[in-house]
Short mmCIF file of C-alpha atoms and ligand atoms in Angstrom, two decimals:
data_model
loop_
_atom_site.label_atom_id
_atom_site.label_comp_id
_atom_site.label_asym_id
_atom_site.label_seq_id
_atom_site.Cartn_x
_atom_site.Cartn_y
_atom_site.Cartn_z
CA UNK A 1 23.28 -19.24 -20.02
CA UNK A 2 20.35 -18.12 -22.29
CA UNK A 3 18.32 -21.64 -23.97
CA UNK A 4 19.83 -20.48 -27.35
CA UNK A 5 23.63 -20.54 -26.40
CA UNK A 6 23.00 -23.99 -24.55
CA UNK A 7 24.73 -27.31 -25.92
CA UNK A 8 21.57 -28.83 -28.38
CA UNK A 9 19.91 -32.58 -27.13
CA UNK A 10 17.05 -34.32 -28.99
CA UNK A 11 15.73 -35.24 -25.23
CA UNK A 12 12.88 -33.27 -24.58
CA UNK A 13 12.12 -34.95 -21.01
CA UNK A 14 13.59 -36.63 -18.57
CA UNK A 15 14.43 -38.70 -14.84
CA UNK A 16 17.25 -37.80 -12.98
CA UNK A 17 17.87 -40.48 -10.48
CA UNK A 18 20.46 -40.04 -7.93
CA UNK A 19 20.96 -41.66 -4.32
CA UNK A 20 21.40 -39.88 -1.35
CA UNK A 21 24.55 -41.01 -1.06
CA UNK A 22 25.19 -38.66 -3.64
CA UNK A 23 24.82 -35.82 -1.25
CA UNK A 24 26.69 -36.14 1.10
CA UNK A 25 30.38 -36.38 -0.24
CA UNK A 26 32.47 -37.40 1.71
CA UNK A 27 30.91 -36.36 5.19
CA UNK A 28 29.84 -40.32 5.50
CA UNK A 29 26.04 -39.13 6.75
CA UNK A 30 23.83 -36.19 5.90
CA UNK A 31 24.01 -33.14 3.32
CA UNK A 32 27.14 -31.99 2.21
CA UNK A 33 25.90 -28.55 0.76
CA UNK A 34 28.87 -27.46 -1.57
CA UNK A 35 28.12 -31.25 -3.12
CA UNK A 36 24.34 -30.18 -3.46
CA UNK A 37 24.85 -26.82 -4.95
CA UNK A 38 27.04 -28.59 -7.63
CA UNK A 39 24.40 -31.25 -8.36
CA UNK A 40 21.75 -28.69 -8.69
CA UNK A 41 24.05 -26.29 -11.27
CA UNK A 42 24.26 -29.60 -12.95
CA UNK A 43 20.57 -29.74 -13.24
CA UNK A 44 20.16 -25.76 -13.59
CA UNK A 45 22.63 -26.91 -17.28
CA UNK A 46 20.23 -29.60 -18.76
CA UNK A 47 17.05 -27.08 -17.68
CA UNK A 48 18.79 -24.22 -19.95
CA UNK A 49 18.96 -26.61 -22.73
CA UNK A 50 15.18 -26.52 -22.76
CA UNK A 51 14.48 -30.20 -21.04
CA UNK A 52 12.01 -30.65 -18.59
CA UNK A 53 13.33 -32.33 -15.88
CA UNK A 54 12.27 -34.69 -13.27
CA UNK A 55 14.31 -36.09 -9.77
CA UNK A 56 14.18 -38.93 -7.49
CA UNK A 57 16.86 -38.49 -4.84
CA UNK A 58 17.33 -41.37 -2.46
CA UNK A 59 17.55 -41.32 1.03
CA UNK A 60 20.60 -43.74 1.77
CA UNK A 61 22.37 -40.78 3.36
CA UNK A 62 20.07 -40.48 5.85
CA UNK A 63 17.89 -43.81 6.76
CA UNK A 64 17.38 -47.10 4.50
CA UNK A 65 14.63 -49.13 5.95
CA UNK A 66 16.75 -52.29 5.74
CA UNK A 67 19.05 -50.98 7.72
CA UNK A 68 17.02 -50.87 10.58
CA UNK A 69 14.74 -53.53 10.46
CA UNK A 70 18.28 -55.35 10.68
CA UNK A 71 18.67 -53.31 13.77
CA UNK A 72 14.99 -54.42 14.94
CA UNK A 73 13.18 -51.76 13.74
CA UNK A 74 9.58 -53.12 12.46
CA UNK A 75 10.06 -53.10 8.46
CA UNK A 76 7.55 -51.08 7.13
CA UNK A 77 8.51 -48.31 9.75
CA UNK A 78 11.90 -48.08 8.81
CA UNK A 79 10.48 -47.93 5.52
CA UNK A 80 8.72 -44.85 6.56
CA UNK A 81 11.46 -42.88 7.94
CA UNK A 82 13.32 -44.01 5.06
CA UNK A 83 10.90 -42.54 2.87
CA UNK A 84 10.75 -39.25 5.09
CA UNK A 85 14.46 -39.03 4.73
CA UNK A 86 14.05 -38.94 1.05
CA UNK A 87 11.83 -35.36 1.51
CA UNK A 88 14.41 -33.68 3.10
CA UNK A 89 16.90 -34.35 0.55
CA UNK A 90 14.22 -33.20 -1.80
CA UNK A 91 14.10 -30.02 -0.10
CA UNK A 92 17.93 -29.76 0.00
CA UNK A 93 18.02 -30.24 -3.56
CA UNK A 94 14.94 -27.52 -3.96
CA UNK A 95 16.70 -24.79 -1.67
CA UNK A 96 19.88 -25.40 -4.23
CA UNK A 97 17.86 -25.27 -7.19
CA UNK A 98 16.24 -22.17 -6.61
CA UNK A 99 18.88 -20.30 -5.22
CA UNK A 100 20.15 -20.79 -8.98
CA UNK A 101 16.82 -19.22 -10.08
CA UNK A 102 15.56 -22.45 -11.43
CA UNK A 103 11.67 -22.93 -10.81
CA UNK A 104 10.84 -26.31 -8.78
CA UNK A 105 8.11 -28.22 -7.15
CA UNK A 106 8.66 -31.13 -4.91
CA UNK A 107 5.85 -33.37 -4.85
CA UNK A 108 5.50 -35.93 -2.20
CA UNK A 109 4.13 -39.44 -2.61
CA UNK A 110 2.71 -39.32 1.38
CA UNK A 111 1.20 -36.27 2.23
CA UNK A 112 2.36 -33.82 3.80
CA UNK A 113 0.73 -30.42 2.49
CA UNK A 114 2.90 -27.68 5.03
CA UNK A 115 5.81 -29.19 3.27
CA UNK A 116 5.28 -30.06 -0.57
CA UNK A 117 2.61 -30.75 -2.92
CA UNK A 118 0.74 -34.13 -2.68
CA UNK A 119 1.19 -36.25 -5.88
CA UNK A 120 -1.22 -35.53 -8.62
CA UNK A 121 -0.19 -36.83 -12.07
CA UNK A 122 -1.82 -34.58 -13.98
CA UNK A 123 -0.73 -31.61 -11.91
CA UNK A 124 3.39 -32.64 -12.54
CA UNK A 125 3.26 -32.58 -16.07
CA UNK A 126 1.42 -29.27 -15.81
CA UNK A 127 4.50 -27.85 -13.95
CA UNK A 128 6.81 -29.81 -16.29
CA UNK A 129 5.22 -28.44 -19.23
CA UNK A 130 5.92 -24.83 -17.65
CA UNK A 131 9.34 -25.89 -17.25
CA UNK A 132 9.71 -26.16 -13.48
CA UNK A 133 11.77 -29.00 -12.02
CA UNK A 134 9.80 -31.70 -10.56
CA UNK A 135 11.15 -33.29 -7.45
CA UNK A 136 9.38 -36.49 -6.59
CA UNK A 137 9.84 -37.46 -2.97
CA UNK A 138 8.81 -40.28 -0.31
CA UNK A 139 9.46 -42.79 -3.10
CA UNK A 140 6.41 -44.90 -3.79
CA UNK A 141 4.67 -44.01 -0.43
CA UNK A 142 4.88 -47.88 -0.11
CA UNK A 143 7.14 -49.57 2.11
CA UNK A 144 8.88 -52.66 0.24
CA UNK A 145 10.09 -50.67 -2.44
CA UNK A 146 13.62 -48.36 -3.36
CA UNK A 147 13.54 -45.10 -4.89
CA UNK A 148 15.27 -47.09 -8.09
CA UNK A 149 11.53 -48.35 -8.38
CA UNK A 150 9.49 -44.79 -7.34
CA UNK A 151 11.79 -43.16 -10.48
CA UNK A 152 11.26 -45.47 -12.91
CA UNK A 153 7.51 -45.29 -11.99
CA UNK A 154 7.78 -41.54 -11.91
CA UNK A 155 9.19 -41.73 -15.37
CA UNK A 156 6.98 -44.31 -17.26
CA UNK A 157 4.07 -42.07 -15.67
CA UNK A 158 5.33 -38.85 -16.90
CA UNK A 159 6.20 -40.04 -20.26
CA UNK A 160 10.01 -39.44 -19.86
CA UNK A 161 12.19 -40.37 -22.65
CA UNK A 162 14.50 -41.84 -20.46
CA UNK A 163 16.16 -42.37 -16.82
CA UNK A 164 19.75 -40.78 -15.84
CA UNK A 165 20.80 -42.13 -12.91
CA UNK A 166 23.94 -40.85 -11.79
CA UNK A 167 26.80 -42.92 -9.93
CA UNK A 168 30.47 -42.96 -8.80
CA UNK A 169 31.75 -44.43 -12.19
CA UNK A 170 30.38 -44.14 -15.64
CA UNK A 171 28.66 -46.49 -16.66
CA UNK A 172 27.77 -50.14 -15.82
CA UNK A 173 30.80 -52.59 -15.56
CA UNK A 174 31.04 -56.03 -15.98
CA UNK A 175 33.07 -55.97 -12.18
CA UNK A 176 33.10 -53.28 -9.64
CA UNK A 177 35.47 -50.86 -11.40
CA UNK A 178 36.71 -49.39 -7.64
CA UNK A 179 38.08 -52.91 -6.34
CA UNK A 180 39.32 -54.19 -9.42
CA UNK A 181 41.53 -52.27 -12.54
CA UNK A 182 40.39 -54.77 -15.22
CA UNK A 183 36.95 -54.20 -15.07
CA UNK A 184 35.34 -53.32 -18.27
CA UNK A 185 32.15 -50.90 -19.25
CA UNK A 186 29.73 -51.79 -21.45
CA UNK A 187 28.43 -49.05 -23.88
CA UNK A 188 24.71 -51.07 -23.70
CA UNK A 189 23.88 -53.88 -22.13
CA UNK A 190 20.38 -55.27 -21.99
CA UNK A 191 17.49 -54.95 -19.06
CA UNK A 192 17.97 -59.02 -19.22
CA UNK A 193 21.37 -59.18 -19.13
CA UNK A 194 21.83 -56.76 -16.07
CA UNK A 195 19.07 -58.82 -14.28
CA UNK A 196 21.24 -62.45 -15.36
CA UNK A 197 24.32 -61.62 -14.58
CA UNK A 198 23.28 -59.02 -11.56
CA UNK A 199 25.20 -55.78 -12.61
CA UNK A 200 25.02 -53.23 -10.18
CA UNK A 201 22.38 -50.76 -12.08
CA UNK A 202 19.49 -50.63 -9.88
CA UNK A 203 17.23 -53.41 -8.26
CA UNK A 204 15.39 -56.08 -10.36
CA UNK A 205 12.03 -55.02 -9.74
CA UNK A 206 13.23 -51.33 -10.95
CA UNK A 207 14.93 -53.14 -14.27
CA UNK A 208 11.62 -54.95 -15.06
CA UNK A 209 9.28 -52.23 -15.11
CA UNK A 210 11.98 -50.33 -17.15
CA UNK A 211 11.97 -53.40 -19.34
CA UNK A 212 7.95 -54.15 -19.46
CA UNK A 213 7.85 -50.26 -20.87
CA UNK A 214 10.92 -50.39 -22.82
CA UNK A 215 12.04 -47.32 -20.74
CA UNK A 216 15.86 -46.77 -21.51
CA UNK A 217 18.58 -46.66 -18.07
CA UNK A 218 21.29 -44.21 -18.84
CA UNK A 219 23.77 -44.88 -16.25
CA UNK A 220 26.59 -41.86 -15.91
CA UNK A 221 29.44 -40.36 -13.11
CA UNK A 222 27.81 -37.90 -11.34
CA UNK A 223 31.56 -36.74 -10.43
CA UNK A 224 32.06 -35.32 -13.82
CA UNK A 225 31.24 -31.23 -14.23
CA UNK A 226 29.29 -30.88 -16.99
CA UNK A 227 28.90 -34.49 -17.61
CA UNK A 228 25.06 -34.42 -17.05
CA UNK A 229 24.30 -31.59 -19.72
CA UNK A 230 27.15 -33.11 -22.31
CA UNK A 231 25.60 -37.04 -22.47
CA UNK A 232 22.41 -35.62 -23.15
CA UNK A 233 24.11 -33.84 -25.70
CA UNK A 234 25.40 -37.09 -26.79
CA UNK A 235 28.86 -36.89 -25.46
CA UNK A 236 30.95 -38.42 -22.98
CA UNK A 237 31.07 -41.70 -21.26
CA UNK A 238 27.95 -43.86 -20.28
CA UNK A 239 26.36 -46.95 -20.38
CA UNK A 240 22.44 -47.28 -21.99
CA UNK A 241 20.60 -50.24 -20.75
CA UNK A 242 17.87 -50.72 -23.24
CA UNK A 243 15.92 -54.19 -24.73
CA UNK A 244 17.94 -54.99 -27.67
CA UNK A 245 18.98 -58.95 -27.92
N1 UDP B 1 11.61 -46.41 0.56
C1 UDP B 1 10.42 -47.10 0.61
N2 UDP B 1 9.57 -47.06 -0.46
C2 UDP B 1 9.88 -46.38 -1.60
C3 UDP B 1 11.12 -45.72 -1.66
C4 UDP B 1 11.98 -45.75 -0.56
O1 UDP B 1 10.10 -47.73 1.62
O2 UDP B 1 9.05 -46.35 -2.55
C5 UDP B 1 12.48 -46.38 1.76
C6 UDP B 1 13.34 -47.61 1.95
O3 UDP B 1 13.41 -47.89 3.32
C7 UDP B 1 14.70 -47.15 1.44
C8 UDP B 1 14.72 -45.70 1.86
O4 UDP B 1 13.37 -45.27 1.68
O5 UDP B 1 15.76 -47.85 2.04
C9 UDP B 1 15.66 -44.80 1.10
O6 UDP B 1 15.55 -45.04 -0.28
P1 UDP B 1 16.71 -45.75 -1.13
O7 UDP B 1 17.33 -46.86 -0.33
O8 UDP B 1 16.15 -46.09 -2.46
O9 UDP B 1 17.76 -44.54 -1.26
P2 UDP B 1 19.13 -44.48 -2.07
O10 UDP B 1 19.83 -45.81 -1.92
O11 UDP B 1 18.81 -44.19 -3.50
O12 UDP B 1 19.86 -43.34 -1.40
#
């Protein structure tokens, strides 16, 4: 769809934060490819509205360090193939993303210069600001950390407007909205109340440095078509975590 006929937003850039998980619909492990073509044509929608767009995929499909240091892997290891497992979803999601003629760079926080650019801050806003997709992969490069953390460093760093992390329900509920039918959403709830009352979002240290740089969460289904490209035209369902109160 040409920029001019796309739905308008007033976002002009942004994080897109989804888990591996994501990927892999219902094959319980791996890369479901029809499931990664349709994330990426929901990406290719927001990028014809004229937003530059950053990812963080996860790697929870593949390997979570905790996972096997509970198996008796050495922590920061498993950490490390975690984080490696996170660069091959990133390519997935590249492959997809280009095959829809939409430009893309993944940039990796370990290097690994056959394979993707190393991580140069300067460099990703260049190719931001020339409106190619920016996939950030290996997380942090530190072990101890999630790839809720690596985006919302990502973002703060590359000066997006906000987060969209995309989930299995849309928005953030007071109760898991799967297990029980009462469960209510909240339309915005704040970093400190997510944190108190532990609402699945993403992990605390992920909330606080979106809350020490006032960086808002938009949490949103990912199972919706269209949904990604209509809340950032301001419609549909989702929850903002932001600092009010
Ligand atoms: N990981 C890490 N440092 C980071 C980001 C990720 O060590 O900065 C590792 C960690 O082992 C984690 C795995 O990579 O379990 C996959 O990331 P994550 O669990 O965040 O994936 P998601 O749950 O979003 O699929």
């Amino acid at each position: 769809m040409p920029e001019s006929q796309a739905p308008r937003t007033t976002f002009r850039r942004v994080l897109l934060k989804i888990s591996g998980e994501a990927l892999m619909g219902d094959a319980g492990y791996g890369l479901h490819p029809p499931t990664v073509e349709r994330i990426a044509r929901e990406v290719q929608s927001v990028h014809e509205m004229g937003v530059e767009v950053c990812m963080v995929i996860g790697g929870g499909n593949i390997f979570r360090g905790l996972a096997g240091s509970a198996q008796g892997m050495e922590r920061t290891t498993a950490d490390y193939m975690g984080m490696l497992a996170t660069v091959m979803n990133a390519l997935a999601m590249q492959s997809a993303l280009e095959k829809l003629g939409v430009f893309t760079r993944v940039i990796s926080a370990i290097r690994m210069d056959e394979v993707a650019e190393p991580y140069i801050r300067r460099r990703a806003v260049r190719h931001l600001e020339k409106k190619r997709v920016c996939i950030f992969a290996a997380g942090t490069g530190n072990p101890y950390f999630t790839t809720d953390t690596a985006a919302t460093l990502r973002a703060n760093e590359m000066n997006c407007e906000a987060i969209f992390k995309g989930t299995k329900v849309d928005g953030v509920y007071d109760k898991d909205p799967i297990k029980h039918a009462d469960a209510t959403r909240y339309d915005q709830v704040s970093y400190d109340e997510v944190l108190q009352k532990h609402l699945n979002v993403m992990d605390a240290s992920a909330i606080a440095l979106a809350r020490d740089n006032n960086l808002p969460i938009i949490v949103f289904s990912l199972d919706e078509p269209g949904g990604l490209s209509g809340i950032l035209a301001g419609n549909g369902a989702y929850t903002t975590v932001h600092g009010y109160g």
